[in-house]
Structure formats: C-alpha cells, structure tokens
Amino acid sequence: MTLGLGIESTAHTFSASVVDDKGKIYANVKSIYRPPSGSGIHPREASRHHAEAAPSVLMSALKESNTDYKSLDFIAYSAGPGLGPCLRVGATVARFISAYYGIPLVPVHHGVGHIELGSMLTDANDPLVLLLSGGHTMVLAAVNERWRVFGETLDLTLGQLIDQFGRAIGLASPAGPAVERLAEKGTSYIDMPYVVKGNDLSFSGLLTSVKRKILSESQENLAFSLQETAFAMLSEVTERALALIHKKELLIVGGVAANARLQQMMKLVSNRHGCEIKSVPIEYAGDCGAQIAWTGMRYFKSGYTVQPQRAFVSQSWRIDEVKLPWRS
Ligand code: AMP
Ligand code: MG
C-alpha cells in the first residue's frame, strides 16, 4: 500500500490529510483563519495562523490515520496559486519533513487538486469541469495531458464576487453560506449587469452594481439577484462548452460548488445535454489537505517527485500550464 500526506495552505485554510492509493482518506484535518467581519483575508495574518496551526493539524492528521511520518511514501504540498506568505508556510513545513525523514516531495497545483479529488470521489472519468473557488472560476476539460480552459472569468472569481458583496454588507469572509441563506429569502429580482464575452465571464460590473444598491434594496433581494445573475452567466458558458465538446459528465468542484441554487441550475443545464452531474461532497468542496494528498498520489504513481531544495511556490500559476501524466 502507498500512503501519502497532503498539506494545503494557499489561502484561509491550513489542512493536512493522509490518503492511500485506493483513495481511502484516513484524515482530513482543517484549521481555518477567519478575518474580522467586514474584512477580507490579510495574507500576513493568515500565514501567522497557518504557522501556529501547523503542528497540531499535522499531529491530528497522523493520529487519526494511526500512522507516523516514517510510514509515509511521499509528502505533497500546495505549491500555488495562492497568497505568497500562506504558500510559504505549507511549503516550508513540507520541505522540512521531507528532508528530515527522507520522504519524497510532490508540489501540487491547488486547482488540479480540487479537480482530481472531485473526480475520485464522484467516479468522474472524463468530465467537463467547473472549478469554482476563491481563486478560480473556470470551465475545463482534459485534452492531451492538460486541463484546457473552455471559459473563465476575466476579472473576479465567483468566490471573490460573493465574498466582496458579503464584506460590503458586513459579513465575515468566506461569506458564501451566509449569502446563500440571504438569497433563499429573496423574493424579487433586481436588474443586474449580465456580462458574457465570447465564452468568458466578467463579474466586476455586477459587483459595482450590487454595491451601489445596498442602501436602497433589501439584502435578501440583492443576494438573490446576484446569485441568479452570476449563476445564469455561468450556465450559459457551461452550456456552450457542453454543446461543443459533448462530455457526458459535469463535475463541479471548489468552495462555491456547495451552493444548492448553483447545483440546481447546473442540473438543468446538464439534463438538456444528456450529461450526468457530479458534485463533490460539501466536506471536500472547499480547500483541504485531501485534494493535495490525492493529487500527490497521482504524481507519485507517475514517478514525479522533487528534491526538497527544488521545492517551489508560485503565487500565480495557470492550471493549463500543468502537465498531468495520468490524463490523456
Ligand atoms: P475554496 O477557495 O475552494 O475554499 O472556496 C472558497 C469560496 O467558496 C469562498 O469564496 C466562499 O465564499 C465560497 N463558498 C463557500 N460556500 C459557498 C456557498 N454555499 N455558496 C456560494 N459560495 C460558497
Ligand atoms: Mg480552493
């Protein structure tokens, strides 16, 4: 049996997970940095949180998995994209454990991590993927060993749009679940800018518009209209991609995948195209060590590891630059 540890630290979450090569997740321990209400992630404060949380998160992950460092075949860490100070905490911890115990090291792209974990957990084979998180809003499919982009945001991600609206009405980040609850109580749609360019999306006009209406409209109706507009834009580009490449599975991953209204709209889209919808279970939708551990496993099995002194982090690392030896 092959056993690997994954460390996630790109943004608000420090997490560690142990998985085996059958896809069994023994532990997925998380500690999440919460900024004060009304403010976003402060990179230095988040990295301080991660450095403080790291020892206990790692210890709990190993304890829950009934294992120790010496039994690990590899250590994977999220190498980017993300906030520099946060990435460096995870990479430093991983590099140290790797060098001290002589365990091979695997750098993992955070977005690839979301997709590979989602594919494994939902048994998706060759899906069209919606990667919807704090850092990404992309429509992707695997072609020639890479995730190719069939549509993406030109400015804000869906997560940023929702969090920045949340911040403007005084909610703590990440605001997704609270905005979703407000939206459920919305009763009337307020007209909002709907911007699709080619097969790409732009959310900045939508954010400006919703912020301007904070004093004149109810928070419930604003949250409802924001979600309806943004998700309809995403539905349009998803539908166009499906019509073009005829995938039979639609996999939704990333923190925003937890949104029930989004899932409902995507179900309608996939039904129209004879496509099966696959949503990652909520526990694994957001950032977590399991996404890194499992993707690390795929690299390790493909013979890809790096020396600790070659361990890198990259704050902006496009997903379509990443080679995936296990995907044709
Ligand atoms: P990730 O970067 O994958 O952890 O995703 C984090 C993003 O997902 C944040 O912007 C959250 O606000 C967002 N999010 C989490 N839960 C929900 C939800 N129920 N509805 C919409 N967005 C959500
Ligand atoms: Mg993420």
PDB file of C-alpha atoms and ligand atoms in Angstrom, residues 12 110 114 132-135 158-160 162-163 174-177 180 227 231 254-256 258-260 285-287, ligand 1:
ATOM      1  CA  HIS A  12      -7.611  30.778   4.545  1.00  0.00           C
ATOM      2  CA  HIS A 110      -4.192  23.768  -5.930  1.00  0.00           C
ATOM      3  CA  HIS A 114      -9.780  20.332  -6.412  1.00  0.00           C
ATOM      4  CA  LEU A 132     -15.421  27.470  -8.742  1.00  0.00           C
ATOM      5  CA  SER A 133     -13.442  28.654  -5.764  1.00  0.00           C
ATOM      6  CA  GLY A 134     -11.906  31.686  -4.131  1.00  0.00           C
ATOM      7  CA  GLY A 135      -9.079  31.598  -6.674  1.00  0.00           C
ATOM      8  CA  LEU A 158     -17.268  33.780  -8.305  1.00  0.00           C
ATOM      9  CA  GLY A 159     -15.923  33.316  -4.769  1.00  0.00           C
ATOM     10  CA  GLN A 160     -14.474  36.843  -4.732  1.00  0.00           C
ATOM     11  CA  ILE A 162     -19.746  36.637  -3.325  1.00  0.00           C
ATOM     12  CA  ASP A 163     -17.204  37.404  -0.587  1.00  0.00           C
ATOM     13  CA  PRO A 174     -15.779  33.466   3.347  1.00  0.00           C
ATOM     14  CA  ALA A 175     -19.371  34.695   3.031  1.00  0.00           C
ATOM     15  CA  GLY A 176     -20.727  32.060   0.607  1.00  0.00           C
ATOM     16  CA  PRO A 177     -23.011  30.158   3.012  1.00  0.00           C
ATOM     17  CA  GLU A 180     -26.759  31.738   0.085  1.00  0.00           C
ATOM     18  CA  GLN A 227     -26.657  34.707  -7.391  1.00  0.00           C
ATOM     19  CA  PHE A 231     -25.058  31.598 -11.982  1.00  0.00           C
ATOM     20  CA  GLY A 254     -14.341  24.290  -5.376  1.00  0.00           C
ATOM     21  CA  GLY A 255     -15.987  26.012  -2.422  1.00  0.00           C
ATOM     22  CA  VAL A 256     -18.818  27.571  -4.469  1.00  0.00           C
ATOM     23  CA  ALA A 258     -21.553  23.809  -2.114  1.00  0.00           C
ATOM     24  CA  ASN A 259     -24.249  26.265  -3.278  1.00  0.00           C
ATOM     25  CA  ALA A 260     -27.613  24.495  -3.721  1.00  0.00           C
ATOM     26  CA  ALA A 285     -15.722  21.090  -1.748  1.00  0.00           C
ATOM     27  CA  GLY A 286     -13.568  23.749  -0.078  1.00  0.00           C
ATOM     28  CA  ASP A 287      -9.822  23.819   0.389  1.00  0.00           C
TER      29      ASP A 287
HETATM   30  P1  AMP B   1     -12.238  27.486  -1.913  1.00  0.00           P
HETATM   31  O1  AMP B   1     -11.247  28.530  -2.364  1.00  0.00           O
HETATM   32  O2  AMP B   1     -12.360  26.343  -2.864  1.00  0.00           O
HETATM   33  O3  AMP B   1     -12.101  27.061  -0.482  1.00  0.00           O
HETATM   34  O4  AMP B   1     -13.651  28.213  -1.987  1.00  0.00           O
HETATM   35  C1  AMP B   1     -13.921  29.288  -1.151  1.00  0.00           C
HETATM   36  C2  AMP B   1     -15.024  30.124  -1.750  1.00  0.00           C
HETATM   37  O5  AMP B   1     -16.253  29.371  -1.801  1.00  0.00           O
HETATM   38  C3  AMP B   1     -15.292  31.338  -0.904  1.00  0.00           C
HETATM   39  O6  AMP B   1     -15.304  32.471  -1.750  1.00  0.00           O
HETATM   40  C4  AMP B   1     -16.655  31.068  -0.309  1.00  0.00           C
HETATM   41  O7  AMP B   1     -17.413  32.234  -0.056  1.00  0.00           O
HETATM   42  C5  AMP B   1     -17.297  30.207  -1.373  1.00  0.00           C
HETATM   43  N1  AMP B   1     -18.414  29.420  -0.854  1.00  0.00           N
HETATM   44  C6  AMP B   1     -18.392  28.542   0.167  1.00  0.00           C
HETATM   45  N2  AMP B   1     -19.641  28.042   0.397  1.00  0.00           N
HETATM   46  C7  AMP B   1     -20.452  28.629  -0.527  1.00  0.00           C
HETATM   47  C8  AMP B   1     -21.846  28.561  -0.807  1.00  0.00           C
HETATM   48  N3  AMP B   1     -22.669  27.781  -0.096  1.00  0.00           N
HETATM   49  N4  AMP B   1     -22.332  29.323  -1.813  1.00  0.00           N
HETATM   50  C9  AMP B   1     -21.521  30.127  -2.536  1.00  0.00           C
HETATM   51  N5  AMP B   1     -20.202  30.234  -2.314  1.00  0.00           N
HETATM   52  C10 AMP B   1     -19.663  29.496  -1.320  1.00  0.00           C
END
